[in-house]
XYZ file of C-alpha atoms in Angstrom:
651
model
C 0.391 -0.182 0.040
C 1.198 3.403 0.587
C 0.943 6.299 -2.261
C 1.804 3.984 -4.693
C -0.786 1.491 -6.618
C -0.548 -1.844 -4.577
C -1.748 -5.259 -6.485
C -3.911 -7.778 -4.264
C -0.725 -10.471 -4.167
C 1.357 -7.689 -3.402
C -0.105 -6.822 0.003
C 1.471 -9.802 2.344
C 4.744 -8.467 1.293
C 3.383 -4.797 1.271
C 5.344 -2.572 4.302
C 3.243 -0.350 5.789
C 0.946 -3.638 6.511
C 3.616 -5.193 8.002
C 4.195 -2.736 10.249
C 0.534 -2.061 10.966
C 0.041 -5.980 11.902
C 3.679 -6.012 13.741
C 5.410 -6.004 16.813
C 5.869 -1.983 16.705
C 3.462 0.157 18.651
C 2.417 2.866 16.005
C 1.394 6.168 17.723
C -1.959 7.847 16.380
C 0.223 10.842 15.795
C 3.087 9.344 13.079
C 3.084 10.214 9.920
C 3.360 6.880 9.031
C -0.653 6.636 9.133
C -0.525 9.473 6.046
C 1.777 6.782 4.320
C -0.354 3.874 5.012
C -3.809 5.739 4.052
C -2.428 6.818 0.383
C -3.117 3.797 -1.167
C -5.480 2.362 -4.287
C -6.213 -0.095 -6.611
C -8.109 -2.139 -8.637
C -11.175 -3.530 -7.398
C -12.210 -7.572 -7.522
C -15.012 -7.820 -9.836
C -15.550 -11.254 -8.892
C -15.877 -13.756 -6.223
C -12.657 -15.295 -7.157
C -10.834 -11.964 -6.983
C -12.579 -11.681 -3.492
C -11.660 -14.477 -2.461
C -7.705 -13.647 -3.257
C -8.091 -10.921 -1.667
C -8.947 -12.700 2.166
C -6.317 -15.110 0.921
C -3.956 -12.260 0.628
C -4.747 -10.682 3.706
C -5.239 -13.141 6.162
C -1.563 -13.407 7.423
C -1.688 -9.935 7.669
C -4.885 -9.950 10.059
C -3.490 -13.202 11.986
C -0.627 -11.548 13.021
C -2.099 -7.956 13.761
C -4.686 -10.529 16.424
C -1.271 -11.397 17.835
C 0.405 -8.842 18.254
C -2.307 -5.860 18.786
C -2.694 -6.838 22.643
C 0.740 -5.505 22.787
C 0.783 -2.716 20.529
C -2.798 -1.240 20.543
C -2.705 -0.537 16.379
C -5.961 -1.974 15.555
C -7.068 0.445 18.823
C -4.531 3.503 16.744
C -6.112 3.114 13.630
C -9.334 3.674 14.833
C -8.820 7.184 16.674
C -6.614 7.801 13.326
C -10.063 7.425 11.565
C -12.235 9.330 14.268
C -10.497 12.333 14.397
C -10.186 13.121 10.706
C -14.178 12.096 11.059
C -14.399 15.280 13.100
C -13.297 17.809 10.174
C -14.708 15.425 7.119
C -18.002 17.569 7.018
C -15.561 20.620 6.615
C -13.840 19.192 4.120
C -16.312 17.874 1.573
C -17.638 21.824 1.623
C -13.438 22.654 0.756
C -13.597 19.652 -1.513
C -10.433 18.467 0.035
C -10.577 15.332 -2.186
C -6.858 14.230 -0.644
C -8.275 14.528 3.020
C -11.610 12.203 2.449
C -9.335 10.083 0.428
C -7.379 8.649 2.905
C -10.569 8.932 5.673
C -12.331 6.322 2.959
C -8.980 4.098 3.276
C -9.075 4.192 6.886
C -12.355 3.217 7.128
C -11.460 0.632 4.561
C -8.846 -0.867 5.915
C -11.025 -1.032 9.667
C -14.075 -2.433 7.417
C -11.716 -5.081 6.139
C -9.899 -5.995 9.779
C -13.485 -6.376 11.531
C -14.736 -8.593 9.084
C -11.619 -11.250 9.561
C -12.124 -10.512 13.359
C -15.564 -11.045 13.281
C -15.281 -14.315 12.002
C -12.002 -15.256 14.037
C -13.226 -14.482 17.799
C -16.169 -14.436 20.278
C -17.794 -10.956 20.615
C -16.190 -10.775 24.402
C -12.235 -11.184 22.299
C -13.618 -8.472 19.331
C -14.575 -6.250 22.388
C -11.052 -6.309 23.764
C -9.118 -5.219 20.805
C -10.651 -1.931 20.759
C -9.981 -1.703 24.527
C -5.980 -2.537 23.817
C -3.803 0.477 25.101
C -0.744 0.510 23.051
C 3.268 0.520 24.665
C 1.368 -1.009 27.537
C 1.457 -5.351 27.009
C -1.474 -7.272 27.501
C -3.596 -4.748 29.778
C -5.888 -2.273 28.933
C -7.217 0.898 30.681
C -11.107 2.349 30.712
C -10.230 5.958 28.795
C -10.640 3.171 25.716
C -13.448 1.433 26.216
C -15.827 3.068 24.967
C -14.122 3.336 22.338
C -16.239 0.500 20.173
C -18.874 2.699 20.286
C -17.251 5.847 19.221
C -17.189 4.313 16.195
C -20.379 3.377 15.849
C -21.396 7.004 16.470
C -19.085 8.455 14.262
C -20.104 5.438 12.048
C -24.109 7.021 12.185
C -23.102 10.302 12.586
C -21.028 10.587 8.941
C -24.115 8.334 7.389
C -26.946 11.018 8.468
C -24.829 14.455 8.538
C -21.860 14.182 6.038
C -23.964 15.281 2.870
C -24.107 13.466 -0.602
C -20.991 14.490 -3.024
C -19.280 12.871 -5.260
C -16.341 12.914 -3.709
C -18.291 11.706 -0.521
C -20.043 8.734 -2.010
C -17.656 6.022 -1.589
C -17.365 6.815 2.163
C -20.718 6.959 2.838
C -21.107 3.506 1.075
C -18.201 2.059 3.058
C -19.770 4.076 6.301
C -22.901 2.056 5.983
C -21.443 -1.441 4.387
C -19.167 -1.198 8.313
C -22.020 -1.511 10.046
C -24.018 -4.443 8.309
C -20.194 -6.119 8.389
C -20.491 -5.166 12.135
C -23.825 -6.612 12.769
C -22.121 -10.057 10.933
C -22.354 -11.344 14.569
C -25.166 -13.268 14.120
C -23.904 -15.421 11.570
C -21.658 -16.969 14.048
C -23.370 -17.681 16.304
C -26.564 -20.303 16.616
C -28.775 -19.149 19.187
C -30.558 -16.049 18.568
C -28.224 -12.453 19.971
C -30.294 -10.945 23.184
C -26.876 -9.587 24.517
C -24.607 -8.605 22.176
C -22.518 -5.795 21.924
C -24.910 -4.664 18.715
C -27.601 -4.416 21.498
C -25.366 -2.943 24.159
C -24.180 0.365 22.012
C -26.948 0.373 19.333
C -29.987 -0.271 21.614
C -29.249 1.784 24.801
C -26.344 3.669 24.651
C -24.821 6.930 22.793
C -26.140 5.661 19.353
C -29.917 5.511 20.267
C -30.596 8.898 19.502
C -29.598 8.461 16.312
C -31.975 5.578 15.608
C -34.784 7.960 13.570
C -32.338 10.774 12.071
C -30.328 6.922 10.831
C -33.515 5.088 9.796
C -34.804 8.212 7.695
C -31.372 8.460 5.661
C -31.578 4.746 5.034
C -34.901 5.389 3.664
C -34.357 8.619 1.412
C -30.585 6.436 0.446
C -32.962 3.535 -1.607
C -36.001 6.276 -3.360
C -33.165 8.246 -4.551
C -30.833 5.573 -5.735
C -28.367 7.794 -6.272
C -25.611 6.019 -8.411
C -21.752 6.346 -7.772
C -20.266 9.726 -9.632
C -18.661 8.929 -12.715
C -14.566 8.427 -13.393
C -12.244 11.609 -12.824
C -15.033 12.892 -9.694
C -12.487 11.053 -7.297
C -8.462 12.217 -6.854
C -7.573 8.249 -6.312
C -9.522 6.197 -8.971
C -12.847 5.124 -9.498
C -13.147 1.734 -8.017
C -15.520 0.321 -10.027
C -18.814 0.847 -11.389
C -20.753 -1.563 -8.398
C -18.953 0.034 -5.583
C -16.014 -0.717 -4.750
C -13.755 -3.340 -3.019
C -15.304 -2.597 0.143
C -18.867 -2.951 -1.071
C -18.382 -6.367 -2.467
C -17.033 -7.473 1.005
C -19.576 -6.032 2.673
C -22.269 -7.229 0.258
C -21.395 -11.033 0.632
C -21.830 -10.363 4.275
C -24.892 -8.237 4.108
C -26.332 -11.214 1.761
C -25.490 -14.359 4.892
C -27.403 -12.089 7.183
C -30.283 -11.405 5.311
C -31.036 -14.905 4.430
C -30.652 -15.348 8.503
C -33.229 -12.663 9.016
C -35.903 -14.253 6.950
C -36.265 -17.604 5.524
C -33.086 -19.399 5.438
C -31.805 -21.123 2.258
C -33.662 -24.081 2.395
C -35.032 -25.540 -1.120
C -33.482 -21.957 -2.655
C -32.199 -21.188 -5.704
C -29.147 -19.399 -5.854
C -30.127 -15.340 -6.599
C -29.048 -13.972 -9.234
C -26.819 -10.724 -8.390
C -28.501 -7.791 -10.498
C -26.179 -4.975 -11.701
C -26.232 -2.421 -9.281
C -27.285 1.062 -10.499
C -26.608 2.670 -6.520
C -24.575 0.406 -4.029
C -25.552 3.169 -1.329
C -29.165 2.414 -1.746
C -28.714 -1.159 -2.089
C -26.408 -1.224 1.083
C -28.255 1.151 2.574
C -31.504 -1.145 2.689
C -29.636 -4.049 3.583
C -28.525 -2.489 6.904
C -32.003 -1.201 6.966
C -33.225 -4.320 7.158
C -30.906 -5.934 9.216
C -30.944 -3.192 11.897
C -35.381 -3.686 11.483
C -34.389 -7.676 12.367
C -32.760 -7.210 15.365
C -33.816 -8.875 18.306
C -35.201 -6.661 21.405
C -32.679 -6.564 24.390
C -33.501 -8.247 27.196
C -34.889 -4.583 28.866
C -35.861 -2.814 25.757
C -37.340 -2.764 22.474
C -35.974 -2.677 19.295
C -35.865 1.356 18.883
C -35.188 0.165 15.112
C -38.004 -1.773 14.256
C -40.218 0.740 16.772
C -39.209 4.013 13.918
C -40.388 1.647 10.777
C -43.426 0.802 12.385
C -44.329 4.475 13.452
C -43.165 7.161 10.629
C -45.577 8.967 8.819
C -46.085 11.003 5.561
C -44.886 14.381 5.943
C -47.791 15.538 4.378
C -49.664 14.437 7.600
C -49.953 16.807 9.916
C -51.095 15.050 12.851
C -48.854 15.430 16.059
C -46.976 12.471 17.041
C -48.695 10.234 20.369
C -46.116 10.748 22.960
C -46.196 7.130 23.363
C -44.502 6.517 20.070
C -40.530 6.870 19.906
C -38.343 7.333 17.015
C -40.941 8.870 15.016
C -40.308 11.337 12.277
C -41.501 12.315 8.732
C -40.830 10.732 4.997
C -42.056 11.858 1.703
C -44.884 8.638 0.837
C -45.646 9.157 -2.508
C -41.731 9.446 -3.569
C -41.756 5.907 -1.448
C -44.340 4.180 -3.066
C -42.988 4.892 -6.811
C -39.478 3.462 -5.412
C -40.430 0.125 -4.196
C -42.698 -0.315 -7.487
C -39.360 0.340 -9.021
C -37.460 -1.822 -7.349
C -39.721 -5.560 -6.912
C -36.646 -6.546 -9.063
C -34.613 -7.456 -6.083
C -35.825 -9.823 -3.243
C -34.355 -6.910 -0.478
C -36.646 -5.015 -2.203
C -39.619 -6.756 -1.932
C -38.632 -7.879 2.403
C -39.124 -3.800 2.985
C -42.811 -3.826 0.926
C -43.659 -6.667 3.006
C -42.146 -5.429 6.402
C -43.856 -1.456 5.551
C -46.957 -3.404 5.034
C -47.517 -5.313 7.671
C -45.832 -3.599 10.519
C -46.919 0.321 9.633
C -50.482 1.027 9.183
C -49.793 4.890 7.983
C -48.199 3.239 4.978
C -50.429 0.539 4.525
C -53.535 2.554 4.693
C -51.601 5.097 2.160
C -51.032 2.232 -0.666
C -54.485 0.668 0.119
C -56.020 4.660 -1.049
C -53.722 4.490 -3.979
C -55.379 5.161 -7.201
C -52.288 3.337 -9.524
C -52.333 0.118 -7.642
C -51.187 -1.737 -10.892
C -48.201 -0.230 -10.490
C -46.923 -1.913 -7.426
C -49.420 -5.054 -8.265
C -47.440 -6.110 -11.530
C -44.379 -5.830 -10.177
C -45.510 -8.485 -7.760
C -47.596 -10.803 -10.196
C -44.637 -10.898 -12.474
C -42.203 -12.063 -10.019
C -45.073 -14.751 -9.244
C -45.059 -15.500 -12.807
C -41.477 -15.523 -12.853
C -41.395 -18.881 -9.914
C -39.092 -21.054 -11.683
C -36.126 -18.264 -11.684
C -36.943 -16.798 -8.134
C -35.483 -18.033 -5.014
C -38.626 -19.427 -2.399
C -37.709 -16.469 -0.292
C -38.665 -13.573 -2.469
C -42.144 -15.981 -3.793
C -43.239 -16.002 -0.606
C -43.093 -12.637 0.216
C -44.817 -11.570 -2.957
C -47.653 -14.060 -1.957
C -47.419 -12.424 1.559
C -47.386 -9.236 0.068
C -50.551 -9.689 -2.109
C -52.467 -11.713 0.812
C -51.474 -8.335 3.069
C -53.459 -6.817 0.447
C -56.322 -8.462 -0.181
C -57.205 -8.612 3.010
C -58.709 -5.050 2.543
C -62.198 -4.741 0.745
C -61.510 -2.296 -1.091
C -58.358 -3.518 -2.760
C -60.561 -6.301 -3.991
C -62.744 -4.275 -5.814
C -61.104 -1.992 -7.488
C -58.154 -4.477 -9.135
C -61.487 -5.656 -11.384
C -62.236 -1.779 -12.604
C -58.389 -1.257 -13.475
C -58.102 -2.741 -16.975
C -54.672 -3.465 -18.477
C -53.792 -3.918 -21.927
C -50.919 -6.029 -23.832
C -49.332 -7.675 -20.854
C -45.927 -8.778 -22.570
C -44.746 -11.150 -19.541
C -47.226 -12.851 -19.931
C -47.182 -15.751 -22.624
C -49.588 -18.786 -21.621
C -51.828 -16.344 -24.435
C -52.403 -13.458 -25.818
C -54.401 -10.510 -22.868
C -55.299 -7.792 -25.309
C -57.155 -6.448 -22.033
C -58.088 -7.776 -18.901
C -58.804 -6.216 -15.471
C -55.955 -6.669 -12.794
C -57.808 -8.584 -10.654
C -58.434 -11.472 -13.529
C -54.725 -11.222 -14.141
C -53.813 -12.011 -10.186
C -56.222 -15.102 -10.324
C -54.349 -16.260 -13.386
C -50.979 -15.543 -11.528
C -51.859 -17.179 -8.910
C -54.021 -20.453 -9.878
C -50.410 -20.453 -12.209
C -48.759 -20.455 -8.979
C -50.714 -23.036 -7.771
C -50.226 -25.500 -10.641
C -46.767 -25.276 -10.703
C -46.506 -26.157 -6.632
C -48.182 -29.353 -8.094
C -46.257 -30.793 -10.092
C -43.164 -29.255 -8.958
C -42.015 -27.794 -5.606
C -45.220 -29.283 -3.753
C -44.737 -26.910 -0.760
C -47.628 -26.662 1.515
C -47.181 -23.392 3.134
C -47.012 -21.517 -0.735
C -50.097 -23.955 -1.674
C -52.420 -22.850 1.361
C -51.456 -19.204 1.335
C -52.143 -18.956 -2.886
C -55.386 -20.569 -2.020
C -55.924 -17.661 0.838
C -55.584 -14.776 -1.494
C -58.090 -16.241 -3.452
C -60.345 -17.082 -0.558
C -60.106 -13.509 0.073
C -60.889 -11.744 -3.588
C -63.678 -14.441 -3.958
C -66.638 -12.187 -2.442
C -65.778 -9.802 -4.794
C -64.840 -11.005 -7.972
C -65.880 -8.866 -11.299
C -66.179 -9.313 -14.494
C -64.088 -12.131 -14.690
C -62.091 -12.398 -17.394
C -62.745 -15.661 -19.871
C -59.880 -17.413 -19.673
C -59.380 -16.637 -15.461
C -63.041 -18.140 -14.963
C -61.659 -21.289 -17.945
C -58.316 -21.285 -15.707
C -60.516 -21.863 -12.096
C -62.515 -24.643 -13.058
C -59.255 -25.941 -14.501
C -57.978 -25.997 -11.408
C -60.878 -27.629 -10.313
C -60.570 -30.314 -12.363
C -57.201 -30.937 -12.271
C -57.294 -31.405 -8.162
C -60.278 -33.552 -9.078
C -58.262 -35.762 -11.394
C -55.518 -35.832 -8.537
C -58.138 -36.534 -6.181
C -59.300 -39.848 -7.937
C -56.224 -41.386 -8.480
C -55.296 -40.702 -4.705
C -58.387 -42.458 -3.864
C -57.861 -45.179 -6.122
C -54.667 -45.980 -4.907
C -55.589 -45.204 -0.764
C -58.385 -47.763 -1.853
C -55.588 -50.584 -2.911
C -53.366 -49.532 0.026
C -56.124 -50.397 2.902
C -56.935 -53.474 1.140
C -53.486 -54.461 1.357
C -53.471 -53.697 4.832
C -56.550 -55.273 6.051
C -55.262 -59.096 4.989
C -52.098 -58.101 7.113
C -52.321 -57.104 10.892
C -48.659 -55.519 11.510
C -48.690 -53.323 8.583
C -49.393 -49.407 9.896
C -52.752 -47.327 7.762
C -50.475 -46.012 4.184
C -49.589 -42.368 3.969
C -51.897 -42.527 0.895
C -55.159 -41.991 3.322
C -52.982 -38.963 4.958
C -53.173 -37.889 0.973
C -56.414 -38.193 0.321
C -57.040 -35.830 3.571
C -54.898 -33.360 2.342
C -56.598 -33.208 -1.783
C -59.979 -33.186 -0.223
C -58.867 -29.847 2.110
C -57.838 -28.265 -0.884
C -60.373 -29.020 -3.473
C -63.098 -27.977 -0.235
C -61.273 -24.927 -0.593
C -61.402 -24.336 -3.944
C -65.683 -25.181 -3.324
C -65.685 -22.907 -1.180
C -63.982 -20.276 -3.474
C -66.344 -20.680 -6.043
C -69.494 -20.485 -3.742
C -68.734 -17.403 -2.686
C -68.148 -15.928 -5.193
C -71.802 -17.311 -6.625
C -73.211 -16.175 -3.103
C -71.728 -12.773 -3.266
C -71.698 -11.913 -6.615
C -73.316 -14.306 -9.742
C -74.692 -11.564 -11.809
C -70.919 -9.952 -12.037
C -69.822 -12.969 -13.316
C -71.438 -14.889 -16.476
C -67.949 -16.516 -17.671
C -67.914 -17.841 -14.414
C -71.337 -19.742 -14.960
C -70.469 -20.811 -18.835
C -67.542 -22.287 -17.253
C -69.334 -24.556 -14.688
C -71.824 -25.229 -17.430
C -69.356 -26.429 -19.923
C -67.542 -28.753 -17.084
C -70.652 -30.036 -15.101
C -69.548 -33.491 -15.232
C -66.595 -32.297 -12.904
C -69.269 -31.334 -9.926
C -71.490 -35.159 -9.954
C -69.110 -37.074 -8.472
C -69.192 -34.437 -4.919
C -72.767 -34.161 -4.493
C -73.004 -36.892 -2.431
C -69.916 -36.859 -1.050
C -70.144 -36.831 2.919
C -67.259 -33.890 2.891
C -68.358 -31.575 -0.017
C -72.316 -31.917 0.249
C -73.263 -28.884 2.520
C -70.415 -26.400 0.221
C -72.319 -28.049 -3.166
C -75.962 -26.752 -2.420
C -75.110 -23.568 -4.019
C -72.946 -24.353 -7.005
C -75.125 -27.148 -7.539
C -78.354 -25.067 -7.928
C -77.065 -23.100 -10.191
C -75.332 -25.521 -12.394
C -79.219 -26.931 -12.491
C -81.125 -23.760 -12.976
C -78.858 -22.203 -15.648
C -78.653 -25.364 -17.511
C -82.445 -26.136 -17.180
C -82.750 -22.763 -19.340
C -80.370 -23.503 -21.475
C -82.032 -26.893 -22.040
C -85.270 -24.984 -22.705
C -83.381 -22.386 -25.490
C -82.616 -25.532 -27.927
C -79.390 -27.583 -28.901
C -77.055 -26.087 -30.908
C -76.599 -22.436 -29.301
C -73.728 -19.890 -29.766
C -71.388 -18.620 -26.847
C -72.809 -15.436 -27.097
C -76.100 -16.383 -26.816
C -75.590 -18.945 -24.059
C -73.993 -15.759 -21.969
C -77.136 -13.594 -23.283
C -79.111 -16.538 -21.348
C -76.941 -16.529 -18.650
C -77.001 -13.354 -18.447
C -81.640 -13.156 -18.119
C -80.747 -15.916 -16.010
C -79.125 -14.503 -13.412
C -81.950 -11.798 -13.145
C -84.620 -14.641 -12.877
C -82.864 -16.401 -9.725
C -84.415 -15.789 -6.559
C -81.304 -14.741 -4.808
C -83.271 -15.939 -1.288
C -82.269 -19.558 -2.826
C -78.538 -19.221 -2.174
C -77.408 -19.727 0.788
C -74.864 -18.148 2.543
C -72.445 -20.421 3.945
C -70.459 -20.212 7.181
C -67.236 -22.597 6.715
C -63.843 -22.002 5.483
C -60.156 -21.746 6.089
C -57.626 -19.476 8.513
C -54.321 -19.358 8.011
C -51.811 -19.985 10.204
C -50.812 -17.232 12.412
C -47.089 -17.106 11.612
C -46.319 -15.362 8.232
C -43.478 -17.242 7.620
C -43.751 -21.041 6.892
C -45.127 -22.911 9.378
C -45.553 -27.098 8.928
C -48.562 -27.194 11.019
C -50.681 -24.532 9.453
C -54.560 -25.283 9.332
C -57.497 -24.119 7.566
C -60.287 -23.906 10.185
C -62.507 -20.699 9.980
C -65.696 -18.636 7.739
C -64.393 -17.849 4.345
C -66.152 -14.662 4.243
C -63.270 -12.962 6.837
C -60.174 -11.832 5.443
C -57.368 -14.209 5.986
C -55.181 -11.816 8.504
C -51.577 -11.966 8.727
C -50.553 -11.602 11.965
């Protein structure tokens, strides 16, 4: 390192790094630091090159771990960084490139060392490396015990207070990334951390007053999607379009954290890494999600989660309740636009889920929007391309739909939004279709994909729950959507018959052998019958509440009426079949009276006339249905036993 550019392969031999990690103590006032921090080298562009960097610097880091208790050089480096940050705001205003560049490099080294320290040692040992005094072998004093807290406070101040300019962009990214790396302690613990140093300093110490300002800044970084400055905007070379070396290091840590805090990696595909137009926005979002998902401390709730749950729109002039800590205001229109545009990344989808689920102000605002298609279409596209998405992205998209469909106003309004030429829907050309019908098509396609591929009971249940929430407000269903509803029922019916035959044969075999346990087919039959009942309840709900709005569904029922014959007398379905059987019988009779060889147009006309003639009191309101498990994420024991007409809520 030093004033000349370095290659990664040269780092183990670099004289400045060797001195930093060696046995000699370096005072924080030594000119050595100016020499150490005057470096630049090309950033790694792949995971292989990042691994090479770690391998190249591991000997330096281990040497520092061994010698730092006697030299205190790590603490001296942090003090150098802290002293420089006091002048950083003025340096930004004066365009002092050199000063900002060296401060950036100091933070870069600190973050690289932190990453290795956190991987290699316990939190207690890590904290000691912040407290060792130089030139005092194996000892430390109370004067430096808060150096770690001071570093965290400094990072928060840097993120929130330093103006975002071309010359400060990189150091802002690295400040956010260093906090992500610091919070990665959870990755190396099997149990949930509740008494970690992150709780001690972030939730109760000097950092606490920065809570709302930090959350607000991170949200605005996400909203603004500021791109990195063009080459030539720095004295030091632009490291990469994707945000530089440190971005690559911290991004790997953040990806691991984000997996831990959501659904884990079970059954997941590796998510493709997209081109990042704004490293600062991406890193800010990752840090925000990690902070929001920190567990509550033993004696204090997570203040960052509280801030996310309570912030309001800038146009909301009502006062904050005194009981709401860490509250602030933000522009909801800008936030909504950014969320609509960024749903291709699973972390942006997690943020949308978090806000809809936890912040009632955001949820109310979004449900009142007249352009909900801008939000719903990207979510539907995620589900439509289920084969290309990892499992947590698909789950979150589905849970978002489930939250939205809890609202009757949403369920009505989506059938009033007419879309044209949905290019990403390839099964059929959709020149004109309502948003509601498209939602039904995509959810049914997800169910069918799940039946043939993943066979995930959780995914199945929640897809059907979303349809159940919507069913009472189905309006003017597209003929293709109506056909797909009945086609799904047909698929389930065939599966039921196959499993029933297997169960019968297996049961006969078990009767001839007293030692043979009841086969799994009986359980499979019970599950498929539950799913069939859900589908019948969805159809029944639509017929009971909005028959006159859905002639295409009646047409599809009549066209496939033979499917329902076997369920008329089935003890599990007799009650729910009453209304469906009544509708089929009533309209079949009217078609029979009209004569043979009727055109599609004529059949629909007869259906529309019959809807008026059918006495509404003949359709009985059915009061059984299903209820989703209380957790928002997969639970093996999810149960369904409630009223289908009550929205299925995410608790």
